[in-house]
Amino acid sequence: MSKLVPFEALTYAPDYDLAKVTTPPYDVISPARRAELETLDEHSFVRVILPEAPDAAGTPAYREGAELFRSWIGSVLVRQPAESMFVYSMRFTIGSIEQQTAGVIAGLELERLGEGSVHPHERTLPAAKADRLEIMRNTRANLEPLWLFSAAPVEGFDRIVSAAMSQEPAADFRDQDEVEHRLWLVSEPATEQLTRVFAGRDLVIADGHHRYETSVSYRDERRATDGSGPWDFAMVFVVDPSFMAPPVLPIHRVVNATTEEVRRVIDLSPFTGSAEELGGLVSSGTGQIGLLSGSEAFTIEYEADLATRFLENSVLTRLGREVAYEHDLDEAIKKAGQGCVFVMPPASLPQVAEKARAGERMPPKTTLFWPKPRSGVVMRDLAVNQG
C-alpha cells in the first residue's frame, strides 16, 4: 500500500542559477534543445539525464554522465542536512489564463503495478525502460521525480501546501518557457501528517510510467544482491487534483502517409477553417479528431470514449506506419507538409483516474501533464542509506 516518506535530498548549491542548470524531463528534450541547454551552463543537468552518444554505434555515455554526476556531489550538488519533504509549485499561462499547480515531493515506497495502490494509465515501451534502467544502474540515483496524483481528495492537503507556500521559498526561478518554479521545505509536523493521510491511498501515475517500472526493476536487482535499502523507494511529486489541479493536454500524431491512404481506412470530412481553428474545434470536446496534410484540413468523427485508442485501432494500425509524437500544436502544424498530422483532443483528469483504477492502460502518449516538474531541482541519492 502507498507510503510517503521524507528523504535526504540533493540540490544544486545556492550559487547556481537554477534557470540555467535545471532542465525539462529527458523525454521532452530534442537534440537541438539538448545542445541549447548544455550551452547555458557547463553544469547543466542535461549532461546527466540525457548523455550523448559519443561512438559510432550510438551507445549513450551512461558511465560518463554518471561519473560527472558523482563528481559534482559535495560541490556543485549539496546534501540537505535532514530528511525532508518539499512543496513544489509551477505557475504558468495557457492562452491568456494564469494557472498554478502545486504538490509535494517525497519518497514513495515502490510496489509492482497491479499489486497495490499505484495505478498506471498508459502502456510503456521496452526501449525507453531499458534506457532509463541503464541511467539508474550507473548513477544510482533518482534524478527526476515521478509525477503522481491522488485518485480522490486528500484531507488537509490544501492546508499543508498553502501553509508551506506562505513562507519564503528555498528556490524560486523562471525557466525558458516562462514557467515559474518554486520550492519550500515542509515542516516536520506537516511531514508526519502527509505520511499519515497518504497511507494506502490510490495514486495514479501522471508522468513517468517508464521510470516507475524502471525503478521497480532496479529495486529488484538491488534487493537480490544487497537486500532492502533506499532503492525500495522512489522520488515522486504528488498532487491532489481537488487543489490546484494540473491541466491535461493532448499529444498529436505525425505519420508519413497521404490523405488518400488515410481515406481508404476512415471517412474524412473537409474542414475549411485555419489549422488553429481546427485545433480549437478538436480541443472543445466535439468528438472529432483533426487531420492536417499540406494545405488540406479534415475532421474525423469518433464515438469511442478515448480518441487515442480509436485512432490507434481504426487508423494507425491499419496504415502500418511509424508514428511520431508532437506535444506542441504549432510545431505539429509545421509538419503537415511532411505527411499527415492527427490533431488530438485531450483526455480529462477524471477519465484518466477512472481508467487507471479500473486497470485499463491507454495508448502511449495519450496525455501531456503540463508543465513538467523541472529536472535537477531535487535529486535523491540511492548510494547512501536513506528512509
Short mmCIF file of N, CA and C in Angstrom, two decimals, residues 155-292:
data_model
loop_
_atom_site.label_atom_id
_atom_site.label_comp_id
_atom_site.label_asym_id
_atom_site.label_seq_id
_atom_site.Cartn_x
_atom_site.Cartn_y
_atom_site.Cartn_z
N GLU A 155 -7.43 14.66 2.62
CA GLU A 155 -7.79 15.53 3.74
C GLU A 155 -6.57 16.32 4.23
N GLY A 156 -6.72 17.64 4.28
CA GLY A 156 -5.68 18.50 4.81
C GLY A 156 -4.57 18.86 3.83
N PHE A 157 -4.60 18.28 2.63
CA PHE A 157 -3.52 18.53 1.66
C PHE A 157 -3.44 20.02 1.31
N ASP A 158 -4.58 20.65 1.07
CA ASP A 158 -4.59 22.05 0.69
C ASP A 158 -4.01 22.93 1.80
N ARG A 159 -4.32 22.61 3.04
CA ARG A 159 -3.82 23.42 4.16
C ARG A 159 -2.30 23.28 4.32
N ILE A 160 -1.82 22.05 4.17
CA ILE A 160 -0.37 21.83 4.31
C ILE A 160 0.40 22.56 3.22
N VAL A 161 -0.06 22.42 1.98
CA VAL A 161 0.62 23.04 0.84
C VAL A 161 0.54 24.57 0.95
N SER A 162 -0.62 25.09 1.29
CA SER A 162 -0.79 26.54 1.40
C SER A 162 0.07 27.12 2.52
N ALA A 163 0.18 26.38 3.65
CA ALA A 163 1.00 26.85 4.76
C ALA A 163 2.46 26.95 4.36
N ALA A 164 2.95 25.95 3.63
CA ALA A 164 4.34 26.00 3.17
C ALA A 164 4.55 27.15 2.19
N MET A 165 3.59 27.35 1.29
CA MET A 165 3.74 28.38 0.27
C MET A 165 3.63 29.80 0.83
N SER A 166 3.18 29.94 2.07
CA SER A 166 3.13 31.27 2.70
C SER A 166 4.50 31.69 3.23
N GLN A 167 5.46 30.77 3.23
CA GLN A 167 6.80 31.05 3.73
C GLN A 167 7.72 31.48 2.58
N GLU A 168 8.93 31.87 2.95
CA GLU A 168 9.94 32.23 1.94
C GLU A 168 10.38 30.96 1.23
N PRO A 169 10.38 30.92 -0.11
CA PRO A 169 10.78 29.70 -0.81
C PRO A 169 12.28 29.43 -0.72
N ALA A 170 12.63 28.16 -0.75
CA ALA A 170 14.04 27.78 -0.79
C ALA A 170 14.62 27.95 -2.19
N ALA A 171 13.76 27.91 -3.20
CA ALA A 171 14.17 28.12 -4.59
C ALA A 171 13.04 28.82 -5.32
N ASP A 172 13.40 29.71 -6.23
CA ASP A 172 12.40 30.48 -6.98
C ASP A 172 13.05 30.92 -8.28
N PHE A 173 12.59 30.40 -9.41
CA PHE A 173 13.18 30.78 -10.69
C PHE A 173 12.16 30.59 -11.81
N ARG A 174 12.45 31.20 -12.94
CA ARG A 174 11.59 31.11 -14.12
C ARG A 174 12.38 30.47 -15.25
N ASP A 175 11.80 29.44 -15.89
CA ASP A 175 12.54 28.74 -16.94
C ASP A 175 12.36 29.40 -18.30
N GLN A 176 12.95 28.78 -19.32
CA GLN A 176 12.93 29.36 -20.67
C GLN A 176 11.53 29.37 -21.29
N ASP A 177 10.61 28.59 -20.73
CA ASP A 177 9.23 28.58 -21.21
C ASP A 177 8.32 29.49 -20.40
N GLU A 178 8.94 30.35 -19.57
CA GLU A 178 8.22 31.32 -18.73
C GLU A 178 7.35 30.65 -17.67
N VAL A 179 7.76 29.47 -17.23
CA VAL A 179 7.10 28.81 -16.10
C VAL A 179 7.87 29.15 -14.84
N GLU A 180 7.17 29.61 -13.80
CA GLU A 180 7.81 29.93 -12.53
C GLU A 180 7.80 28.69 -11.64
N HIS A 181 8.97 28.28 -11.18
CA HIS A 181 9.12 27.12 -10.30
C HIS A 181 9.54 27.60 -8.91
N ARG A 182 8.87 27.08 -7.89
CA ARG A 182 9.23 27.44 -6.51
C ARG A 182 9.22 26.20 -5.63
N LEU A 183 10.08 26.21 -4.61
CA LEU A 183 10.28 25.06 -3.74
C LEU A 183 10.34 25.52 -2.29
N TRP A 184 9.65 24.78 -1.40
CA TRP A 184 9.65 25.07 0.03
C TRP A 184 9.92 23.78 0.81
N LEU A 185 10.59 23.88 1.94
CA LEU A 185 10.72 22.77 2.87
C LEU A 185 9.42 22.60 3.64
N VAL A 186 9.00 21.36 3.86
CA VAL A 186 7.81 21.07 4.65
C VAL A 186 8.24 20.88 6.10
N SER A 187 7.48 21.45 7.02
CA SER A 187 7.80 21.31 8.44
C SER A 187 7.66 19.86 8.88
N GLU A 188 8.35 19.50 9.97
CA GLU A 188 8.31 18.12 10.45
C GLU A 188 6.90 17.66 10.82
N PRO A 189 6.09 18.47 11.53
CA PRO A 189 4.72 18.03 11.82
C PRO A 189 3.90 17.80 10.55
N ALA A 190 4.07 18.68 9.55
CA ALA A 190 3.33 18.51 8.30
C ALA A 190 3.81 17.27 7.54
N THR A 191 5.10 16.97 7.64
CA THR A 191 5.64 15.76 7.01
C THR A 191 4.98 14.52 7.60
N GLU A 192 4.88 14.49 8.92
CA GLU A 192 4.23 13.35 9.58
C GLU A 192 2.77 13.24 9.19
N GLN A 193 2.10 14.38 9.03
CA GLN A 193 0.70 14.36 8.63
C GLN A 193 0.54 13.85 7.21
N LEU A 194 1.45 14.25 6.31
CA LEU A 194 1.38 13.78 4.92
C LEU A 194 1.58 12.27 4.85
N THR A 195 2.52 11.75 5.62
CA THR A 195 2.73 10.31 5.65
C THR A 195 1.45 9.59 6.10
N ARG A 196 0.78 10.19 7.06
CA ARG A 196 -0.43 9.57 7.61
C ARG A 196 -1.59 9.62 6.62
N VAL A 197 -1.85 10.78 6.01
CA VAL A 197 -3.05 10.91 5.16
C VAL A 197 -2.89 10.22 3.81
N PHE A 198 -1.64 9.98 3.38
CA PHE A 198 -1.42 9.29 2.10
C PHE A 198 -1.30 7.78 2.25
N ALA A 199 -1.26 7.27 3.48
CA ALA A 199 -1.07 5.84 3.69
C ALA A 199 -2.17 5.03 3.01
N GLY A 200 -1.80 4.13 2.12
CA GLY A 200 -2.75 3.26 1.46
C GLY A 200 -3.62 3.91 0.42
N ARG A 201 -3.36 5.17 0.08
CA ARG A 201 -4.23 5.89 -0.85
C ARG A 201 -3.94 5.49 -2.30
N ASP A 202 -5.00 5.41 -3.11
CA ASP A 202 -4.82 5.14 -4.53
C ASP A 202 -4.16 6.32 -5.22
N LEU A 203 -3.06 6.04 -5.91
CA LEU A 203 -2.32 7.06 -6.65
C LEU A 203 -2.23 6.64 -8.11
N VAL A 204 -2.35 7.63 -9.00
CA VAL A 204 -2.29 7.38 -10.44
C VAL A 204 -1.03 8.03 -10.99
N ILE A 205 -0.30 7.30 -11.81
CA ILE A 205 0.89 7.88 -12.44
C ILE A 205 0.44 8.88 -13.51
N ALA A 206 0.84 10.12 -13.35
CA ALA A 206 0.56 11.13 -14.36
C ALA A 206 1.64 11.13 -15.43
N ASP A 207 2.90 11.18 -14.98
CA ASP A 207 4.03 11.25 -15.90
C ASP A 207 5.19 10.48 -15.28
N GLY A 208 5.80 9.60 -16.08
CA GLY A 208 6.92 8.82 -15.56
C GLY A 208 6.66 7.33 -15.50
N HIS A 209 5.77 6.83 -16.38
CA HIS A 209 5.46 5.40 -16.38
C HIS A 209 6.72 4.55 -16.59
N HIS A 210 7.54 4.94 -17.56
CA HIS A 210 8.75 4.16 -17.84
C HIS A 210 9.69 4.19 -16.64
N ARG A 211 9.84 5.36 -16.03
CA ARG A 211 10.76 5.48 -14.90
C ARG A 211 10.23 4.76 -13.66
N TYR A 212 8.90 4.69 -13.50
CA TYR A 212 8.37 3.93 -12.37
C TYR A 212 8.70 2.45 -12.54
N GLU A 213 8.39 1.90 -13.70
CA GLU A 213 8.66 0.48 -13.92
C GLU A 213 10.16 0.19 -13.85
N THR A 214 10.96 1.14 -14.33
CA THR A 214 12.42 1.01 -14.22
C THR A 214 12.85 0.99 -12.76
N SER A 215 12.23 1.85 -11.94
CA SER A 215 12.58 1.89 -10.51
C SER A 215 12.27 0.56 -9.83
N VAL A 216 11.17 -0.07 -10.22
CA VAL A 216 10.83 -1.38 -9.65
C VAL A 216 11.86 -2.42 -10.09
N SER A 217 12.26 -2.39 -11.35
CA SER A 217 13.27 -3.33 -11.85
C SER A 217 14.59 -3.13 -11.13
N TYR A 218 14.97 -1.88 -10.93
CA TYR A 218 16.23 -1.58 -10.23
C TYR A 218 16.14 -2.04 -8.78
N ARG A 219 15.00 -1.80 -8.15
CA ARG A 219 14.80 -2.26 -6.77
C ARG A 219 15.01 -3.77 -6.67
N ASP A 220 14.41 -4.50 -7.61
CA ASP A 220 14.52 -5.96 -7.58
C ASP A 220 15.96 -6.41 -7.76
N GLU A 221 16.69 -5.74 -8.65
CA GLU A 221 18.11 -6.07 -8.85
C GLU A 221 18.91 -5.84 -7.57
N ARG A 222 18.71 -4.70 -6.94
CA ARG A 222 19.47 -4.37 -5.74
C ARG A 222 19.09 -5.25 -4.57
N ARG A 223 17.81 -5.57 -4.44
CA ARG A 223 17.38 -6.46 -3.36
C ARG A 223 18.03 -7.84 -3.49
N ALA A 224 18.19 -8.30 -4.73
CA ALA A 224 18.76 -9.63 -4.94
C ALA A 224 20.20 -9.71 -4.46
N THR A 225 20.91 -8.60 -4.51
CA THR A 225 22.33 -8.61 -4.11
C THR A 225 22.58 -7.94 -2.77
N ASP A 226 21.76 -6.93 -2.41
CA ASP A 226 22.04 -6.12 -1.22
C ASP A 226 20.91 -6.08 -0.21
N GLY A 227 19.80 -6.75 -0.48
CA GLY A 227 18.67 -6.69 0.44
C GLY A 227 17.93 -5.37 0.34
N SER A 228 17.24 -5.01 1.41
CA SER A 228 16.46 -3.77 1.40
C SER A 228 17.39 -2.56 1.50
N GLY A 229 16.92 -1.43 0.98
CA GLY A 229 17.72 -0.21 1.01
C GLY A 229 16.94 0.95 0.44
N PRO A 230 17.63 2.06 0.17
CA PRO A 230 16.94 3.24 -0.36
C PRO A 230 16.28 3.01 -1.71
N TRP A 231 16.71 1.97 -2.42
CA TRP A 231 16.10 1.62 -3.72
C TRP A 231 14.68 1.07 -3.58
N ASP A 232 14.24 0.82 -2.33
CA ASP A 232 12.86 0.40 -2.11
C ASP A 232 11.88 1.55 -2.30
N PHE A 233 12.40 2.76 -2.42
CA PHE A 233 11.58 3.96 -2.57
C PHE A 233 11.98 4.71 -3.83
N ALA A 234 11.08 5.50 -4.37
CA ALA A 234 11.36 6.39 -5.49
C ALA A 234 10.96 7.81 -5.11
N MET A 235 11.61 8.77 -5.73
CA MET A 235 11.26 10.17 -5.50
C MET A 235 10.07 10.54 -6.38
N VAL A 236 9.02 11.11 -5.77
CA VAL A 236 7.80 11.43 -6.51
C VAL A 236 7.34 12.85 -6.22
N PHE A 237 6.61 13.40 -7.16
CA PHE A 237 5.88 14.65 -7.00
C PHE A 237 4.41 14.29 -7.03
N VAL A 238 3.71 14.50 -5.91
CA VAL A 238 2.32 14.08 -5.77
C VAL A 238 1.41 15.29 -5.65
N VAL A 239 0.34 15.31 -6.44
CA VAL A 239 -0.63 16.40 -6.37
C VAL A 239 -2.01 15.84 -6.05
N ASP A 240 -2.86 16.70 -5.53
CA ASP A 240 -4.26 16.38 -5.26
C ASP A 240 -5.10 17.19 -6.25
N PRO A 241 -5.76 16.54 -7.23
CA PRO A 241 -6.48 17.29 -8.26
C PRO A 241 -7.58 18.19 -7.73
N SER A 242 -8.02 18.00 -6.47
CA SER A 242 -9.03 18.90 -5.92
C SER A 242 -8.43 20.23 -5.49
N PHE A 243 -7.09 20.34 -5.55
CA PHE A 243 -6.39 21.56 -5.15
C PHE A 243 -5.30 21.85 -6.17
N MET A 244 -5.49 22.92 -6.94
CA MET A 244 -4.53 23.32 -7.98
C MET A 244 -4.27 22.18 -8.96
N ALA A 245 -5.32 21.69 -9.57
CA ALA A 245 -5.21 20.56 -10.50
C ALA A 245 -4.35 20.91 -11.70
N PRO A 246 -3.53 19.97 -12.16
CA PRO A 246 -2.73 20.22 -13.36
C PRO A 246 -3.58 20.08 -14.62
N PRO A 247 -3.29 20.87 -15.64
CA PRO A 247 -4.00 20.67 -16.91
C PRO A 247 -3.50 19.43 -17.63
N VAL A 248 -4.39 18.77 -18.37
CA VAL A 248 -4.01 17.61 -19.18
C VAL A 248 -4.17 18.02 -20.64
N LEU A 249 -3.08 18.02 -21.37
CA LEU A 249 -3.08 18.46 -22.77
C LEU A 249 -2.92 17.24 -23.69
N PRO A 250 -3.29 17.38 -24.95
CA PRO A 250 -3.14 16.25 -25.89
C PRO A 250 -1.73 16.18 -26.46
N ILE A 251 -1.41 15.02 -27.03
CA ILE A 251 -0.17 14.83 -27.78
C ILE A 251 -0.57 14.40 -29.18
N HIS A 252 -0.12 15.14 -30.17
CA HIS A 252 -0.55 14.92 -31.55
C HIS A 252 0.32 13.87 -32.24
N ARG A 253 -0.22 13.28 -33.31
CA ARG A 253 0.45 12.20 -34.02
C ARG A 253 0.85 12.66 -35.42
N VAL A 254 2.07 12.31 -35.84
CA VAL A 254 2.58 12.64 -37.17
C VAL A 254 2.93 11.33 -37.87
N VAL A 255 2.35 11.11 -39.05
CA VAL A 255 2.52 9.86 -39.78
C VAL A 255 2.89 10.16 -41.23
N ASN A 256 3.86 9.44 -41.75
CA ASN A 256 4.27 9.60 -43.15
C ASN A 256 3.28 8.85 -44.04
N ALA A 257 2.19 9.54 -44.36
CA ALA A 257 1.14 8.94 -45.20
C ALA A 257 0.44 10.06 -45.95
N THR A 258 -0.30 9.71 -46.98
CA THR A 258 -1.08 10.68 -47.74
C THR A 258 -2.53 10.64 -47.28
N THR A 259 -3.26 11.70 -47.60
CA THR A 259 -4.68 11.71 -47.24
C THR A 259 -5.44 10.63 -48.00
N GLU A 260 -4.99 10.30 -49.20
CA GLU A 260 -5.65 9.23 -49.94
C GLU A 260 -5.51 7.90 -49.20
N GLU A 261 -4.35 7.66 -48.62
CA GLU A 261 -4.14 6.42 -47.86
C GLU A 261 -5.01 6.40 -46.61
N VAL A 262 -5.11 7.55 -45.96
CA VAL A 262 -5.94 7.63 -44.75
C VAL A 262 -7.41 7.43 -45.12
N ARG A 263 -7.81 8.01 -46.23
CA ARG A 263 -9.21 7.93 -46.65
C ARG A 263 -9.63 6.49 -46.96
N ARG A 264 -8.68 5.63 -47.27
CA ARG A 264 -9.01 4.23 -47.55
C ARG A 264 -9.42 3.48 -46.28
N VAL A 265 -9.02 4.00 -45.11
CA VAL A 265 -9.32 3.28 -43.86
C VAL A 265 -10.34 4.01 -42.98
N ILE A 266 -10.62 5.30 -43.27
CA ILE A 266 -11.54 6.05 -42.41
C ILE A 266 -12.16 7.19 -43.21
N ASP A 267 -13.38 7.57 -42.89
CA ASP A 267 -14.05 8.68 -43.58
C ASP A 267 -13.46 10.01 -43.10
N LEU A 268 -13.25 10.92 -44.06
CA LEU A 268 -12.73 12.25 -43.76
C LEU A 268 -13.76 13.30 -44.18
N SER A 269 -13.93 14.32 -43.34
CA SER A 269 -14.81 15.45 -43.68
C SER A 269 -13.97 16.69 -43.87
N PRO A 270 -14.07 17.38 -45.01
CA PRO A 270 -13.26 18.57 -45.24
C PRO A 270 -13.52 19.65 -44.19
N PHE A 271 -12.48 20.37 -43.82
CA PHE A 271 -12.59 21.47 -42.87
C PHE A 271 -12.03 22.71 -43.55
N THR A 272 -12.80 23.80 -43.54
CA THR A 272 -12.40 24.98 -44.32
C THR A 272 -11.73 26.07 -43.49
N GLY A 273 -11.66 25.91 -42.18
CA GLY A 273 -11.01 26.92 -41.34
C GLY A 273 -9.51 26.76 -41.30
N SER A 274 -8.85 27.57 -40.47
CA SER A 274 -7.40 27.52 -40.34
C SER A 274 -6.99 26.34 -39.46
N ALA A 275 -5.70 26.05 -39.46
CA ALA A 275 -5.20 24.97 -38.62
C ALA A 275 -5.43 25.28 -37.14
N GLU A 276 -5.28 26.54 -36.78
CA GLU A 276 -5.51 26.93 -35.38
C GLU A 276 -6.98 26.74 -35.01
N GLU A 277 -7.88 27.08 -35.94
CA GLU A 277 -9.31 26.89 -35.69
C GLU A 277 -9.66 25.40 -35.58
N LEU A 278 -8.98 24.58 -36.36
CA LEU A 278 -9.18 23.14 -36.26
C LEU A 278 -8.76 22.64 -34.88
N GLY A 279 -7.62 23.14 -34.40
CA GLY A 279 -7.17 22.77 -33.07
C GLY A 279 -8.16 23.17 -32.00
N GLY A 280 -8.76 24.35 -32.15
CA GLY A 280 -9.76 24.81 -31.19
C GLY A 280 -11.01 23.95 -31.22
N LEU A 281 -11.44 23.57 -32.42
CA LEU A 281 -12.62 22.72 -32.56
C LEU A 281 -12.39 21.36 -31.89
N VAL A 282 -11.25 20.77 -32.16
CA VAL A 282 -10.94 19.44 -31.62
C VAL A 282 -10.86 19.48 -30.10
N SER A 283 -10.21 20.50 -29.55
CA SER A 283 -10.00 20.57 -28.11
C SER A 283 -11.27 20.90 -27.34
N SER A 284 -12.31 21.34 -28.03
CA SER A 284 -13.55 21.73 -27.35
C SER A 284 -14.43 20.52 -26.99
N GLY A 285 -13.99 19.32 -27.35
CA GLY A 285 -14.73 18.12 -26.94
C GLY A 285 -15.92 17.81 -27.81
N THR A 286 -15.81 18.01 -29.12
CA THR A 286 -16.91 17.77 -30.05
C THR A 286 -16.91 16.36 -30.61
N GLY A 287 -16.01 15.50 -30.13
CA GLY A 287 -15.96 14.13 -30.64
C GLY A 287 -15.32 14.04 -32.01
N GLN A 288 -14.33 14.91 -32.27
CA GLN A 288 -13.66 14.91 -33.56
C GLN A 288 -12.15 14.96 -33.38
N ILE A 289 -11.46 14.30 -34.31
CA ILE A 289 -10.00 14.36 -34.42
C ILE A 289 -9.70 15.17 -35.68
N GLY A 290 -8.70 16.01 -35.64
CA GLY A 290 -8.33 16.79 -36.81
C GLY A 290 -7.26 16.09 -37.64
N LEU A 291 -7.22 16.41 -38.91
CA LEU A 291 -6.18 15.89 -39.80
C LEU A 291 -5.68 17.03 -40.67
N LEU A 292 -4.36 17.24 -40.65
CA LEU A 292 -3.71 18.24 -41.49
C LEU A 292 -2.72 17.55 -42.41
#
